XYZ file of N, CA, C and O in Angstrom:
304
model
N -13.403 3.079 -3.611
C -13.179 1.925 -2.778
C -11.869 2.117 -2.024
O -10.928 2.690 -2.559
N -11.860 1.625 -0.819
C -10.650 1.748 -0.008
C -9.964 0.397 0.113
O -10.611 -0.636 0.263
N -8.632 0.464 0.053
C -7.829 -0.742 0.160
C -6.694 -0.520 1.133
O -6.099 0.562 1.176
N -6.409 -1.553 1.917
C -5.271 -1.554 2.827
C -4.165 -2.345 2.133
O -4.386 -3.473 1.702
N -3.020 -1.718 1.995
C -1.866 -2.360 1.370
C -0.852 -2.644 2.471
O -0.298 -1.715 3.063
N -0.645 -3.928 2.772
C 0.337 -4.326 3.774
C 1.639 -4.639 3.061
O 1.650 -5.338 2.049
N 2.730 -4.115 3.590
C 4.042 -4.324 2.972
C 5.015 -4.837 4.023
O 5.169 -4.222 5.078
N 5.653 -5.967 3.736
C 6.754 -6.454 4.572
C 8.024 -6.248 3.765
O 8.161 -6.755 2.656
N 8.945 -5.493 4.339
C 10.126 -5.062 3.603
C 11.345 -5.072 4.512
O 11.221 -4.876 5.721
N 12.529 -5.267 3.935
C 13.747 -5.165 4.742
C 14.110 -3.719 5.074
O 15.025 -3.465 5.832
N 13.394 -2.745 4.518
C 13.659 -1.333 4.806
C 12.357 -0.602 5.086
O 11.281 -1.125 4.841
N 12.446 0.615 5.586
C 11.247 1.344 5.997
C 10.367 1.690 4.799
O 10.838 1.847 3.682
N 9.080 1.850 5.066
C 8.136 2.170 3.992
C 8.381 3.540 3.385
O 8.112 3.763 2.218
N 8.907 4.461 4.175
C 9.202 5.798 3.641
C 10.206 5.690 2.504
O 10.123 6.417 1.515
N 11.137 4.763 2.625
C 12.142 4.560 1.582
C 11.541 3.838 0.383
O 11.998 3.993 -0.736
N 10.482 3.068 0.608
C 9.884 2.249 -0.456
C 9.110 3.049 -1.495
O 8.788 2.531 -2.543
N 8.730 4.270 -1.218
C 8.098 5.083 -2.250
C 6.625 5.354 -2.071
O 5.922 5.591 -3.041
N 6.124 5.319 -0.856
C 4.722 5.637 -0.625
C 4.372 7.063 -0.976
O 3.204 7.404 -1.163
N 5.394 7.922 -1.106
C 5.135 9.315 -1.479
C 4.516 9.419 -2.872
O 3.835 10.385 -3.179
N 4.727 8.402 -3.719
C 4.094 8.403 -5.042
C 2.575 8.317 -4.901
O 1.839 8.945 -5.660
N 2.112 7.566 -3.910
C 0.678 7.471 -3.656
C 0.137 8.798 -3.138
O -0.965 9.212 -3.489
N 0.930 9.463 -2.328
C 0.535 10.767 -1.795
C 0.431 11.795 -2.918
O -0.550 12.530 -3.014
N 1.419 11.824 -3.808
C 1.392 12.760 -4.943
C 0.214 12.488 -5.871
O -0.326 13.407 -6.478
N -0.184 11.220 -5.984
C -1.310 10.861 -6.851
C -2.656 11.206 -6.205
O -3.689 11.145 -6.863
N -2.641 11.558 -4.922
C -3.859 11.942 -4.242
C -4.726 10.783 -3.793
O -5.910 10.971 -3.521
N -4.169 9.571 -3.693
C -4.962 8.412 -3.292
C -4.616 7.914 -1.893
O -5.331 7.079 -1.342
N -3.555 8.421 -1.294
C -3.114 7.960 0.025
C -3.930 8.637 1.123
O -3.972 9.860 1.213
N -4.598 7.835 1.954
C -5.393 8.360 3.063
C -4.623 8.283 4.377
O -4.770 9.147 5.235
N -3.836 7.217 4.550
C -3.095 7.016 5.786
C -1.946 6.060 5.514
O -1.997 5.265 4.579
N -0.922 6.155 6.337
C 0.228 5.263 6.233
C 0.831 5.104 7.608
O 0.722 6.007 8.450
N 1.439 3.965 7.849
C 2.059 3.764 9.139
C 2.954 2.552 9.156
O 2.883 1.692 8.279
N 3.803 2.515 10.164
C 4.689 1.378 10.361
C 4.106 0.477 11.428
O 3.463 0.939 12.376
N 4.337 -0.808 11.280
C 3.943 -1.782 12.280
C 5.205 -2.243 13.001
O 6.319 -1.950 12.581
N 5.045 -2.977 14.065
C 6.188 -3.455 14.834
C 7.059 -4.347 13.949
O 6.542 -5.234 13.259
N 8.350 -4.090 13.959
C 9.281 -4.898 13.167
C 9.230 -6.344 13.639
O 9.151 -6.621 14.832
N 9.269 -7.258 12.683
C 9.193 -8.678 13.015
C 10.323 -9.460 12.376
O 11.316 -8.894 11.909
N 10.146 -10.748 12.333
C 11.156 -11.633 11.783
C 11.428 -11.322 10.314
O 12.558 -11.415 9.850
N 10.396 -10.919 9.588
C 10.531 -10.655 8.153
C 11.064 -9.263 7.856
O 11.186 -8.882 6.703
N 11.348 -8.475 8.873
C 11.837 -7.117 8.650
C 10.790 -6.092 9.043
O 9.972 -6.324 9.912
N 10.821 -4.976 8.367
C 9.901 -3.873 8.668
C 8.560 -4.140 7.992
O 8.515 -4.556 6.849
N 7.498 -3.874 8.706
C 6.162 -4.005 8.135
C 5.430 -2.682 8.287
O 5.673 -1.936 9.229
N 4.543 -2.427 7.352
C 3.761 -1.211 7.420
C 2.556 -1.318 6.516
O 2.289 -2.363 5.921
N 1.815 -0.225 6.427
C 0.612 -0.243 5.603
C 0.401 1.107 4.941
O 0.896 2.131 5.394
N -0.344 1.062 3.860
C -0.871 2.253 3.203
C -2.372 2.042 3.070
O -2.830 0.976 2.670
N -3.157 3.047 3.389
C -4.598 3.022 3.150
C -4.839 3.930 1.957
O -4.519 5.121 2.006
N -5.377 3.359 0.876
C -5.571 4.137 -0.348
C -7.040 4.119 -0.756
O -7.784 3.200 -0.430
N -7.436 5.148 -1.486
C -8.795 5.280 -1.997
C -8.719 5.366 -3.515
O -8.217 6.368 -4.054
N -9.176 4.315 -4.197
C -9.112 4.230 -5.657
C -10.447 3.726 -6.201
O -11.337 3.355 -5.442
N -10.589 3.687 -7.523
C -11.846 3.266 -8.155
C -12.175 1.793 -7.914
O -13.306 1.429 -7.653
N -11.165 0.917 -8.086
C -11.402 -0.520 -7.972
C -10.101 -1.251 -7.646
O -9.042 -0.633 -7.540
N -10.191 -2.556 -7.480
C -9.029 -3.366 -7.109
C -7.931 -3.300 -8.178
O -6.748 -3.276 -7.858
N -8.330 -3.275 -9.432
C -7.344 -3.226 -10.511
C -6.488 -1.963 -10.417
O -5.278 -2.003 -10.634
N -7.121 -0.840 -10.098
C -6.353 0.397 -9.943
C -5.424 0.305 -8.740
O -4.278 0.772 -8.799
N -5.883 -0.304 -7.664
C -5.034 -0.475 -6.480
C -3.795 -1.289 -6.825
O -2.667 -0.904 -6.488
N -3.990 -2.392 -7.521
C -2.864 -3.248 -7.915
C -1.921 -2.486 -8.840
O -0.700 -2.539 -8.681
N -2.464 -1.760 -9.804
C -1.630 -1.023 -10.751
C -0.808 0.062 -10.061
O 0.374 0.239 -10.348
N -1.404 0.780 -9.139
C -0.662 1.834 -8.425
C 0.469 1.251 -7.583
O 1.552 1.800 -7.528
N 0.210 0.124 -6.930
C 1.253 -0.506 -6.114
C 2.348 -1.091 -6.998
O 3.528 -1.038 -6.645
N 1.981 -1.614 -8.160
C 2.992 -2.154 -9.094
C 3.983 -1.089 -9.557
O 5.124 -1.397 -9.862
N 3.559 0.150 -9.639
C 4.432 1.240 -10.106
C 5.502 1.609 -9.082
O 6.466 2.292 -9.416
N 5.322 1.179 -7.836
C 6.279 1.506 -6.774
C 7.357 0.435 -6.731
O 7.034 -0.754 -6.646
N 8.613 0.818 -6.796
C 9.678 -0.190 -6.736
C 9.757 -0.786 -5.328
O 10.128 -0.111 -4.383
N 9.363 -2.040 -5.217
C 9.354 -2.722 -3.926
C 10.172 -4.014 -4.014
O 9.628 -5.116 -3.954
N 11.485 -3.914 -4.151
C 12.298 -5.124 -4.258
C 12.317 -5.891 -2.935
O 12.373 -5.298 -1.864
N 12.253 -7.199 -3.038
C 12.323 -8.096 -1.876
C 11.234 -7.806 -0.851
O 11.463 -7.907 0.339
N 10.052 -7.418 -1.319
C 8.944 -7.121 -0.414
C 7.812 -8.114 -0.627
O 7.623 -8.639 -1.713
N 7.044 -8.335 0.422
C 5.807 -9.096 0.334
C 4.682 -8.076 0.472
O 4.646 -7.312 1.436
N 3.785 -8.059 -0.508
C 2.707 -7.068 -0.534
C 1.367 -7.799 -0.524
O 1.172 -8.766 -1.257
N 0.463 -7.312 0.299
C -0.893 -7.866 0.364
C -1.872 -6.702 0.266
O -1.715 -5.694 0.962
N -2.864 -6.828 -0.620
C -3.855 -5.773 -0.827
C -5.219 -6.336 -0.440
O -5.652 -7.343 -0.974
N -5.890 -5.650 0.492
C -7.214 -6.079 0.934
C -8.188 -4.912 0.899
O -7.841 -3.802 1.294
N -9.399 -5.193 0.469
C -10.432 -4.161 0.443
C -10.917 -3.904 1.860
O -11.062 -4.808 2.667
N -11.156 -2.628 2.162
C -11.636 -2.209 3.471
C -13.125 -1.889 3.348
O -13.533 -1.157 2.444
N -13.912 -2.427 4.265
C -15.347 -2.136 4.274
C -15.553 -0.739 4.832
O -15.024 -0.400 5.885
N -16.292 0.087 4.121
C -16.603 1.429 4.577
C -18.003 1.392 5.164
O -18.967 1.057 4.481
N -18.114 1.729 6.434
C -19.394 1.639 7.123
C -20.021 3.010 7.253
O -19.407 3.989 7.464
């Protein structure tokens, strides 16, 4: 299953630890979005077994003062 992880952070996503997802072999894509009022925003597209695994993998990444949203992506 694929999930889009949106992160709003006061610092860039590269600093936030997305490389842990890459080392685990679940990261398909990553990118930054236009900076907004809440700071830097970006996303990770990951491929995992289920939502619980997605949540667990994101929990392992130190994301202080971040807002994280995880949504399932429909694969067509």
